[in-house]
Amino acid sequence: MTDEIISKIFECYNSIFPYLDERGRRMWIATEARSLGRGGINALHKITGVSRKTIRLGIKKLDNPIELPRGYCRQPGGGRKKITVTDQQLLSALNNLIDPTTRGDPESPLRWTCKSLRQLANELQAQGHKVGITTIRKLLKQQGYSLQANSKTREGINHPDRNEQFEYIYKQVKQHIARKQSVISVDTKKKENLGNYSNKGREYQPKKHPVETNMHDFPNPELGKAIPYGVYDIINNNGCVNIGVNHDTAEFAVNSIRTWWITMGCERFPKSKRLLITADAGDSNSYRSRLWKRELQKLSNEFDLEITVCHFPPGTSKWNKVEHRLFSFITKNWRGRPLCDLTTVVNLISNTTTKNGLKIKCVIDEKKYKKGIIVNNIELEKLNITPHKF
């Protein structure tokens, strides 16, 4: 049943509704439901709000008509009363259960229980209210409730200089772009198990023939994991993703930037002498990591680049452009597709594009990176580091 048919029925119902009495409305609805065939009862129920049971009774009367006196009609106020009229405490009891604070309320009977329609119905029935799942669904909708997932919006403790920090980073980016210097955004994407594992999302497949994957997601020691480190070129809207197979260390992070510069950066910015890196505050590119600073010094010496690093405040990594201009599109492109091996990962990333012209180069980094490398105070003092004045 198409949306166009439903729309026409809804328009017809609204135009004829004021001219029909209660009996006429029921019989018109039953006639339309019967003419639609399969799915007609459910469609008319959604359009008019009349219960399915009433529509079925109307269809029975159409099939077996009964002679009634002319003008026979239910008197105003007749019929079964609404449950909120016969049970005036029901709404109050329902609101007490569904209120957002009740999960932590020690007096709430559903303190640690998921508030499904069935759970709410069971609890209300236990309190003496004669109510079912369908009625509860209607009451919740009337009260303005709907199914809600958790929303990641709170960033934790808000630093008093948070806005100034973002403005400073933005100013640095604008200055580098104005001078035609390179600006990149970097981060590590979520590690992915390689193998025939289910991947979130859906894609079109022959009906009733989904891609069959393993029941469990235990890592395959032979295939290992893929560690994608992304480098996004803000100016040219392209990126380089370095796939590690060992550990996500600061050495791996800087080598990913080196790979981007050799394969893409030096060609895009042949005259650039400065490189601005924006990164989040943790993981392999953490502002606390001494190894990250030492490896960046090596990169600077190797290509004669003056490297500036701006870290986003803690808890704001999603503002980093590599997240929503590179990683988000990669995730969309491989949704519902098992990442069976490194070749699959490389091909899916390399073929990720957008209407705005995003292009991505993907390479495999087979180097083994050691964990726990310590940079002592003497090595740190030798580094040519100038802190930001801000």
Tab-separated table of C-alpha atoms in Angstrom:
chain	number	residue	atom	x	y	z
A	1	MET	CA	0.000	0.000	0.000
A	2	THR	CA	1.642	3.210	-1.180
A	3	ASP	CA	1.932	6.456	0.749
A	4	GLU	CA	-0.044	8.152	-2.033
A	5	ILE	CA	-3.103	5.925	-1.400
A	6	ILE	CA	-2.907	6.493	2.374
A	7	SER	CA	-2.584	10.256	1.818
A	8	LYS	CA	-5.699	10.318	-0.382
A	9	ILE	CA	-7.726	8.343	2.189
A	10	PHE	CA	-6.593	10.703	4.957
A	11	GLU	CA	-7.593	13.747	2.885
A	12	CYS	CA	-10.976	12.201	2.055
A	13	TYR	CA	-11.616	11.298	5.706
A	14	ASN	CA	-10.889	14.838	6.905
A	15	SER	CA	-13.224	16.352	4.288
A	16	ILE	CA	-16.172	14.010	4.948
A	17	PHE	CA	-15.773	13.635	8.727
A	18	PRO	CA	-17.848	16.725	9.771
A	19	TYR	CA	-20.889	15.565	7.765
A	20	LEU	CA	-21.194	12.020	9.171
A	21	ASP	CA	-22.695	10.874	12.441
A	22	GLU	CA	-20.958	8.310	14.633
A	23	ARG	CA	-22.524	5.326	12.875
A	24	GLY	CA	-21.817	6.751	9.408
A	25	ARG	CA	-18.142	7.268	10.246
A	26	ARG	CA	-17.747	3.690	11.440
A	27	MET	CA	-19.383	2.252	8.334
A	28	TRP	CA	-17.410	4.507	5.971
A	29	ILE	CA	-14.164	3.436	7.635
A	30	ALA	CA	-15.178	-0.233	7.405
A	31	THR	CA	-16.021	0.193	3.708
A	32	GLU	CA	-12.638	1.744	2.934
A	33	ALA	CA	-10.786	-0.911	4.941
A	34	ARG	CA	-12.564	-3.721	3.105
A	35	SER	CA	-11.903	-2.157	-0.311
A	36	LEU	CA	-8.171	-1.930	0.402
A	37	GLY	CA	-7.921	-5.643	1.148
A	38	ARG	CA	-4.919	-6.969	3.044
A	39	GLY	CA	-3.534	-4.310	5.389
A	40	GLY	CA	-6.628	-2.137	5.060
A	41	ILE	CA	-7.707	-2.467	8.703
A	42	ASN	CA	-4.289	-1.485	9.999
A	43	ALA	CA	-4.055	1.439	7.546
A	44	LEU	CA	-7.479	2.858	8.510
A	45	HIS	CA	-6.639	2.402	12.188
A	46	LYS	CA	-3.511	4.555	11.773
A	47	ILE	CA	-5.307	7.179	9.672
A	48	THR	CA	-8.451	7.597	11.800
A	49	GLY	CA	-7.441	6.348	15.239
A	50	VAL	CA	-10.478	4.023	15.323
A	51	SER	CA	-9.616	0.694	16.954
A	52	ARG	CA	-9.023	-2.364	14.800
A	53	LYS	CA	-11.744	-4.220	16.694
A	54	THR	CA	-14.336	-1.545	15.781
A	55	ILE	CA	-13.293	-1.671	12.124
A	56	ARG	CA	-13.600	-5.472	12.059
A	57	LEU	CA	-17.097	-5.273	13.580
A	58	GLY	CA	-18.027	-2.698	10.932
A	59	ILE	CA	-16.884	-5.041	8.158
A	60	LYS	CA	-18.985	-7.858	9.669
A	61	LYS	CA	-22.049	-5.598	9.607
A	62	LEU	CA	-21.340	-4.769	5.960
A	63	ASP	CA	-21.217	-8.483	5.170
A	64	ASN	CA	-24.337	-9.212	7.262
A	65	PRO	CA	-26.452	-6.026	7.251
A	66	ILE	CA	-29.000	-5.587	10.068
A	67	GLU	CA	-32.135	-3.511	9.619
A	68	LEU	CA	-32.036	-0.569	12.027
A	69	PRO	CA	-34.538	2.273	12.465
A	70	ARG	CA	-33.771	5.284	10.257
A	71	GLY	CA	-31.691	7.811	12.123
A	72	TYR	CA	-30.472	5.168	14.588
A	73	CYS	CA	-27.305	6.504	16.164
A	74	ARG	CA	-25.438	6.344	19.425
A	75	GLN	CA	-26.368	9.230	21.721
A	76	PRO	CA	-23.667	11.838	22.478
A	77	GLY	CA	-21.504	10.551	25.301
A	78	GLY	CA	-22.539	6.950	24.656
A	79	GLY	CA	-20.204	4.000	24.295
A	80	ARG	CA	-17.379	2.820	26.495
A	81	LYS	CA	-15.716	5.554	28.510
A	82	LYS	CA	-12.005	6.249	28.145
A	83	ILE	CA	-9.856	4.424	30.671
A	84	THR	CA	-8.489	7.737	31.973
A	85	VAL	CA	-12.086	8.644	32.906
A	86	THR	CA	-12.924	5.347	34.621
A	87	ASP	CA	-9.482	5.159	36.259
A	88	GLN	CA	-8.445	8.698	37.130
A	89	GLN	CA	-5.313	7.556	38.989
A	90	LEU	CA	-3.867	5.748	35.966
A	91	LEU	CA	-2.022	8.687	34.385
A	92	SER	CA	-0.480	9.665	37.703
A	93	ALA	CA	0.695	6.087	38.327
A	94	LEU	CA	2.135	5.835	34.796
A	95	ASN	CA	3.989	9.148	35.096
A	96	ASN	CA	5.489	8.040	38.403
A	97	LEU	CA	6.914	4.962	36.710
A	98	ILE	CA	8.177	6.606	33.526
A	99	ASP	CA	9.626	9.750	35.084
A	100	PRO	CA	13.343	10.093	34.197
A	101	THR	CA	14.377	10.256	37.847
A	102	THR	CA	12.838	6.929	38.856
A	103	ARG	CA	15.764	4.802	37.734
A	104	GLY	CA	17.784	6.228	40.617
A	105	ASP	CA	14.843	6.566	42.998
A	106	PRO	CA	15.078	3.897	45.749
A	107	GLU	CA	11.274	4.006	46.152
A	108	SER	CA	10.558	3.225	42.502
A	109	PRO	CA	9.439	-0.373	41.791
A	110	LEU	CA	11.185	-0.204	38.390
A	111	ARG	CA	14.413	1.346	39.647
A	112	TRP	CA	16.787	-0.996	37.770
A	113	THR	CA	14.367	-2.367	35.170
A	114	CYS	CA	14.189	-1.357	31.502
A	115	LYS	CA	10.913	0.519	31.100
A	116	SER	CA	9.404	-1.457	28.244
A	117	LEU	CA	5.668	-1.396	27.546
A	118	ARG	CA	5.335	-4.908	28.956
A	119	GLN	CA	7.154	-4.006	32.186
A	120	LEU	CA	5.016	-0.904	32.623
A	121	ALA	CA	1.819	-2.886	32.002
A	122	ASN	CA	2.819	-5.585	34.507
A	123	GLU	CA	3.628	-3.026	37.197
A	124	LEU	CA	0.407	-1.049	36.656
A	125	GLN	CA	-1.647	-4.249	36.736
A	126	ALA	CA	0.094	-5.191	39.976
A	127	GLN	CA	-1.066	-1.827	41.374
A	128	GLY	CA	-4.661	-2.686	40.440
A	129	HIS	CA	-5.017	-0.809	37.155
A	130	LYS	CA	-6.751	-2.704	34.336
A	131	VAL	CA	-4.601	-1.637	31.418
A	132	GLY	CA	-2.809	-3.288	28.490
A	133	ILE	CA	0.213	-2.606	26.297
A	134	THR	CA	-1.749	-0.891	23.503
A	135	THR	CA	-3.378	1.580	25.909
A	136	ILE	CA	-0.056	2.377	27.569
A	137	ARG	CA	1.492	3.087	24.170
A	138	LYS	CA	-1.320	5.553	23.377
A	139	LEU	CA	-1.094	7.257	26.777
A	140	LEU	CA	2.688	7.653	26.511
A	141	LYS	CA	2.322	9.208	23.056
A	142	GLN	CA	-0.329	11.611	24.354
A	143	GLN	CA	1.987	12.568	27.224
A	144	GLY	CA	4.803	13.402	24.803
A	145	TYR	CA	7.001	10.364	25.463
A	146	SER	CA	8.832	8.469	22.704
A	147	LEU	CA	11.587	5.872	22.445
A	148	GLN	CA	14.919	7.626	22.993
A	149	ALA	CA	18.497	6.404	22.750
A	150	ASN	CA	21.371	7.814	24.793
A	151	SER	CA	22.756	11.032	23.335
A	152	LYS	CA	26.491	11.787	23.547
A	153	THR	CA	26.358	15.526	24.158
A	154	ARG	CA	27.974	16.149	27.554
A	155	GLU	CA	31.680	16.854	27.397
A	156	GLY	CA	32.493	16.515	31.077
A	157	ILE	CA	34.040	19.350	33.069
A	158	ASN	CA	33.918	22.563	31.068
A	159	HIS	CA	37.160	24.532	31.318
A	160	PRO	CA	36.603	28.285	31.806
A	161	ASP	CA	38.830	28.976	28.752
A	162	ARG	CA	37.150	26.345	26.535
A	163	ASN	CA	35.811	28.830	23.994
A	164	GLU	CA	39.107	30.711	23.855
A	165	GLN	CA	40.934	27.430	23.237
A	166	PHE	CA	38.812	26.687	20.186
A	167	GLU	CA	39.191	30.248	18.913
A	168	TYR	CA	42.976	29.976	19.276
A	169	ILE	CA	43.092	26.729	17.269
A	170	TYR	CA	40.836	28.253	14.602
A	171	LYS	CA	43.115	31.298	14.405
A	172	GLN	CA	46.180	29.087	13.937
A	173	VAL	CA	44.470	27.178	11.125
A	174	LYS	CA	43.418	30.381	9.342
A	175	GLN	CA	46.920	31.822	9.571
A	176	HIS	CA	48.532	28.720	8.079
A	177	ILE	CA	45.976	28.539	5.265
A	178	ALA	CA	46.466	32.244	4.476
A	179	ARG	CA	50.229	31.629	4.167
A	180	LYS	CA	49.572	28.578	1.953
A	181	GLN	CA	51.103	26.236	4.501
A	182	SER	CA	49.921	22.679	5.138
A	183	VAL	CA	47.261	21.942	7.784
A	184	ILE	CA	46.269	18.413	8.796
A	185	SER	CA	43.948	16.789	11.316
A	186	VAL	CA	45.069	13.432	12.743
A	187	ASP	CA	43.693	10.637	14.896
A	188	THR	CA	43.476	6.863	15.248
A	189	LYS	CA	40.237	5.215	14.154
A	190	LYS	CA	38.766	2.357	16.181
A	191	LYS	CA	40.754	-0.873	15.931
A	192	GLU	CA	38.986	-3.455	13.770
A	193	ASN	CA	39.130	-7.247	14.141
A	194	LEU	CA	40.047	-8.891	10.845
A	195	GLY	CA	37.943	-11.893	9.870
A	196	ASN	CA	34.411	-12.902	8.989
A	197	TYR	CA	32.812	-10.779	11.722
A	198	SER	CA	29.561	-8.823	11.632
A	199	ASN	CA	29.928	-5.125	10.933
A	200	LYS	CA	27.354	-2.551	12.010
A	201	GLY	CA	24.982	-1.213	9.393
A	202	ARG	CA	23.062	-2.711	6.471
A	203	GLU	CA	23.479	-2.943	2.713
A	204	TYR	CA	21.331	-4.377	-0.069
A	205	GLN	CA	21.563	-8.125	-0.578
A	206	PRO	CA	19.225	-10.667	-2.250
A	207	LYS	CA	16.119	-11.072	-0.076
A	208	LYS	CA	16.550	-13.636	2.729
A	209	HIS	CA	20.211	-14.104	1.785
A	210	PRO	CA	22.232	-11.961	4.223
A	211	VAL	CA	25.997	-12.262	4.472
A	212	GLU	CA	26.651	-15.012	7.012
A	213	THR	CA	29.259	-14.161	9.639
A	214	ASN	CA	30.741	-15.754	12.746
A	215	MET	CA	28.531	-16.105	15.807
A	216	HIS	CA	31.231	-14.703	18.116
A	217	ASP	CA	33.707	-11.863	17.743
A	218	PHE	CA	36.723	-13.533	19.355
A	219	PRO	CA	39.863	-12.089	17.680
A	220	ASN	CA	41.618	-14.286	15.163
A	221	PRO	CA	45.310	-14.440	16.240
A	222	GLU	CA	46.414	-15.276	12.697
A	223	LEU	CA	44.630	-12.343	11.040
A	224	GLY	CA	45.036	-9.935	13.961
A	225	LYS	CA	43.646	-6.396	13.952
A	226	ALA	CA	43.736	-3.401	11.647
A	227	ILE	CA	44.744	-0.079	13.238
A	228	PRO	CA	43.755	2.793	10.900
A	229	TYR	CA	45.542	6.077	11.577
A	230	GLY	CA	44.046	8.910	9.569
A	231	VAL	CA	45.680	12.093	8.299
A	232	TYR	CA	43.170	14.550	6.814
A	233	ASP	CA	44.310	17.444	4.631
A	234	ILE	CA	41.885	20.227	5.582
A	235	ILE	CA	42.732	22.458	2.620
A	236	ASN	CA	42.493	19.887	-0.195
A	237	ASN	CA	39.789	17.621	1.303
A	238	ASN	CA	41.826	14.456	0.938
A	239	GLY	CA	43.357	12.040	3.350
A	240	CYS	CA	45.819	9.249	3.908
A	241	VAL	CA	45.014	6.286	6.142
A	242	ASN	CA	47.950	4.238	7.395
A	243	ILE	CA	46.884	0.715	8.447
A	244	GLY	CA	48.995	-0.588	11.300
A	245	VAL	CA	49.140	-4.259	12.237
A	246	ASN	CA	51.082	-4.038	15.486
A	247	HIS	CA	50.557	-1.371	18.177
A	248	ASP	CA	49.104	2.153	18.198
A	249	THR	CA	52.139	4.018	19.510
A	250	ALA	CA	53.397	7.578	19.104
A	251	GLU	CA	56.073	6.251	16.738
A	252	PHE	CA	53.337	4.706	14.561
A	253	ALA	CA	51.347	7.965	14.640
A	254	VAL	CA	54.280	10.089	13.444
A	255	ASN	CA	55.214	7.524	10.805
A	256	SER	CA	51.622	7.819	9.503
A	257	ILE	CA	52.151	11.576	9.121
A	258	ARG	CA	55.468	10.853	7.390
A	259	THR	CA	53.690	8.513	4.971
A	260	TRP	CA	51.124	11.216	4.184
A	261	TRP	CA	53.842	13.800	3.516
A	262	ILE	CA	55.820	11.489	1.205
A	263	THR	CA	52.818	10.198	-0.755
A	264	MET	CA	50.589	13.294	-0.849
A	265	GLY	CA	51.739	16.273	1.214
A	266	CYS	CA	54.987	17.245	-0.519
A	267	GLU	CA	53.204	17.189	-3.883
A	268	ARG	CA	50.276	19.285	-2.628
A	269	PHE	CA	52.516	21.767	-0.766
A	270	PRO	CA	55.845	21.883	-2.664
A	271	LYS	CA	56.819	25.248	-1.161
A	272	SER	CA	55.502	24.634	2.352
A	273	LYS	CA	57.959	25.066	5.195
A	274	ARG	CA	55.426	24.841	8.009
A	275	LEU	CA	53.011	22.117	9.053
A	276	LEU	CA	50.117	22.561	11.491
A	277	ILE	CA	48.785	19.417	13.175
A	278	THR	CA	45.473	19.419	15.065
A	279	ALA	CA	44.923	16.386	17.278
A	280	ASP	CA	42.962	15.224	20.290
A	281	ALA	CA	44.516	15.182	23.733
A	282	GLY	CA	45.009	11.453	24.239
A	283	ASP	CA	46.147	8.106	22.817
A	284	SER	CA	49.223	7.859	20.584
A	285	ASN	CA	49.292	11.604	19.786
A	286	SER	CA	48.778	12.706	23.387
A	287	TYR	CA	50.168	16.070	24.424
A	288	ARG	CA	51.761	14.321	27.417
A	289	SER	CA	53.653	11.769	25.305
A	290	ARG	CA	57.385	12.397	25.204
A	291	LEU	CA	57.786	9.843	22.416
A	292	TRP	CA	55.288	11.807	20.291
A	293	LYS	CA	57.416	14.943	20.722
A	294	ARG	CA	60.692	13.145	19.983
A	295	GLU	CA	59.357	11.530	16.809
A	296	LEU	CA	57.919	14.849	15.608
A	297	GLN	CA	61.385	16.379	16.058
A	298	LYS	CA	62.802	13.641	13.820
A	299	LEU	CA	60.112	14.369	11.225
A	300	SER	CA	60.866	18.083	11.388
A	301	ASN	CA	64.599	17.502	10.869
A	302	GLU	CA	64.007	15.002	8.064
A	303	PHE	CA	61.907	17.305	5.870
A	304	ASP	CA	63.065	20.697	7.178
A	305	LEU	CA	59.549	21.527	8.433
A	306	GLU	CA	58.526	23.815	11.259
A	307	ILE	CA	55.794	21.766	12.953
A	308	THR	CA	53.094	23.354	15.096
A	309	VAL	CA	50.793	21.119	17.136
A	310	CYS	CA	47.429	22.200	18.574
A	311	HIS	CA	45.645	19.723	20.824
A	312	PHE	CA	41.903	19.936	21.346
A	313	PRO	CA	40.768	20.179	24.982
A	314	PRO	CA	40.028	16.872	26.752
A	315	GLY	CA	36.599	15.451	25.915
A	316	THR	CA	36.245	17.326	22.605
A	317	SER	CA	37.958	14.939	20.181
A	318	LYS	CA	34.804	14.695	18.039
A	319	TRP	CA	35.380	18.306	16.986
A	320	ASN	CA	38.562	17.226	15.224
A	321	LYS	CA	37.887	17.376	11.477
A	322	VAL	CA	39.372	13.955	10.755
A	323	GLU	CA	36.468	12.456	12.705
A	324	HIS	CA	33.548	13.880	10.731
A	325	ARG	CA	35.216	14.566	7.369
A	326	LEU	CA	37.159	11.310	6.967
A	327	PHE	CA	36.343	8.557	9.465
A	328	SER	CA	32.570	9.031	9.318
A	329	PHE	CA	32.512	8.417	5.543
A	330	ILE	CA	34.775	5.379	5.838
A	331	THR	CA	32.378	3.891	8.395
A	332	LYS	CA	29.425	4.504	6.064
A	333	ASN	CA	31.228	2.937	3.117
A	334	TRP	CA	31.996	-0.367	4.873
A	335	ARG	CA	28.751	-0.672	6.831
A	336	GLY	CA	27.377	-4.197	6.859
A	337	ARG	CA	30.572	-5.526	5.215
A	338	PRO	CA	32.814	-8.033	7.055
A	339	LEU	CA	36.446	-6.861	7.159
A	340	CYS	CA	37.884	-10.244	6.227
A	341	ASP	CA	41.496	-9.171	5.661
A	342	LEU	CA	43.798	-6.201	5.168
A	343	THR	CA	43.136	-6.153	1.418
A	344	THR	CA	39.421	-5.686	2.060
A	345	VAL	CA	40.101	-2.843	4.507
A	346	VAL	CA	42.450	-1.065	2.074
A	347	ASN	CA	40.027	-1.372	-0.864
A	348	LEU	CA	37.017	-0.150	1.120
A	349	ILE	CA	38.909	2.849	2.503
A	350	SER	CA	40.516	3.742	-0.839
A	351	ASN	CA	37.152	3.705	-2.616
A	352	THR	CA	35.448	5.999	-0.098
A	353	THR	CA	34.313	9.201	-1.799
A	354	THR	CA	31.836	12.026	-1.225
A	355	LYS	CA	29.946	14.521	-3.377
A	356	ASN	CA	32.425	17.180	-2.224
A	357	GLY	CA	35.309	15.295	-3.837
A	358	LEU	CA	36.934	13.519	-0.888
A	359	LYS	CA	39.820	11.276	-1.982
A	360	ILE	CA	41.628	8.842	0.288
A	361	LYS	CA	44.898	6.975	-0.136
A	362	CYS	CA	45.318	3.887	2.023
A	363	VAL	CA	48.563	2.015	2.730
A	364	ILE	CA	49.580	-0.877	4.977
A	365	ASP	CA	52.271	-0.293	7.590
A	366	GLU	CA	53.858	-3.680	8.349
A	367	LYS	CA	56.507	-2.260	10.680
A	368	LYS	CA	56.594	-3.659	14.215
A	369	TYR	CA	56.324	-0.941	16.851
A	370	LYS	CA	57.527	-1.473	20.403
A	371	LYS	CA	55.436	-0.450	23.371
A	372	GLY	CA	56.791	1.226	26.487
A	373	ILE	CA	59.641	3.201	24.898
A	374	ILE	CA	60.887	5.704	27.471
A	375	VAL	CA	62.240	9.141	26.557
A	376	ASN	CA	64.403	10.373	29.423
A	377	ASN	CA	64.886	13.960	30.586
A	378	ILE	CA	68.175	14.391	28.714
A	379	GLU	CA	66.556	13.455	25.382
A	380	LEU	CA	63.591	15.725	26.109
A	381	GLU	CA	65.828	18.731	26.818
A	382	LYS	CA	67.535	18.329	23.444
A	383	LEU	CA	64.272	18.766	21.567
A	384	ASN	CA	63.683	22.166	19.957
A	385	ILE	CA	60.237	22.846	21.486
A	386	THR	CA	58.636	26.274	21.897
A	387	PRO	CA	55.405	26.237	23.932
A	388	HIS	CA	52.418	28.294	22.789
A	389	LYS	CA	52.069	31.565	24.678
A	390	PHE	CA	48.316	30.923	25.099
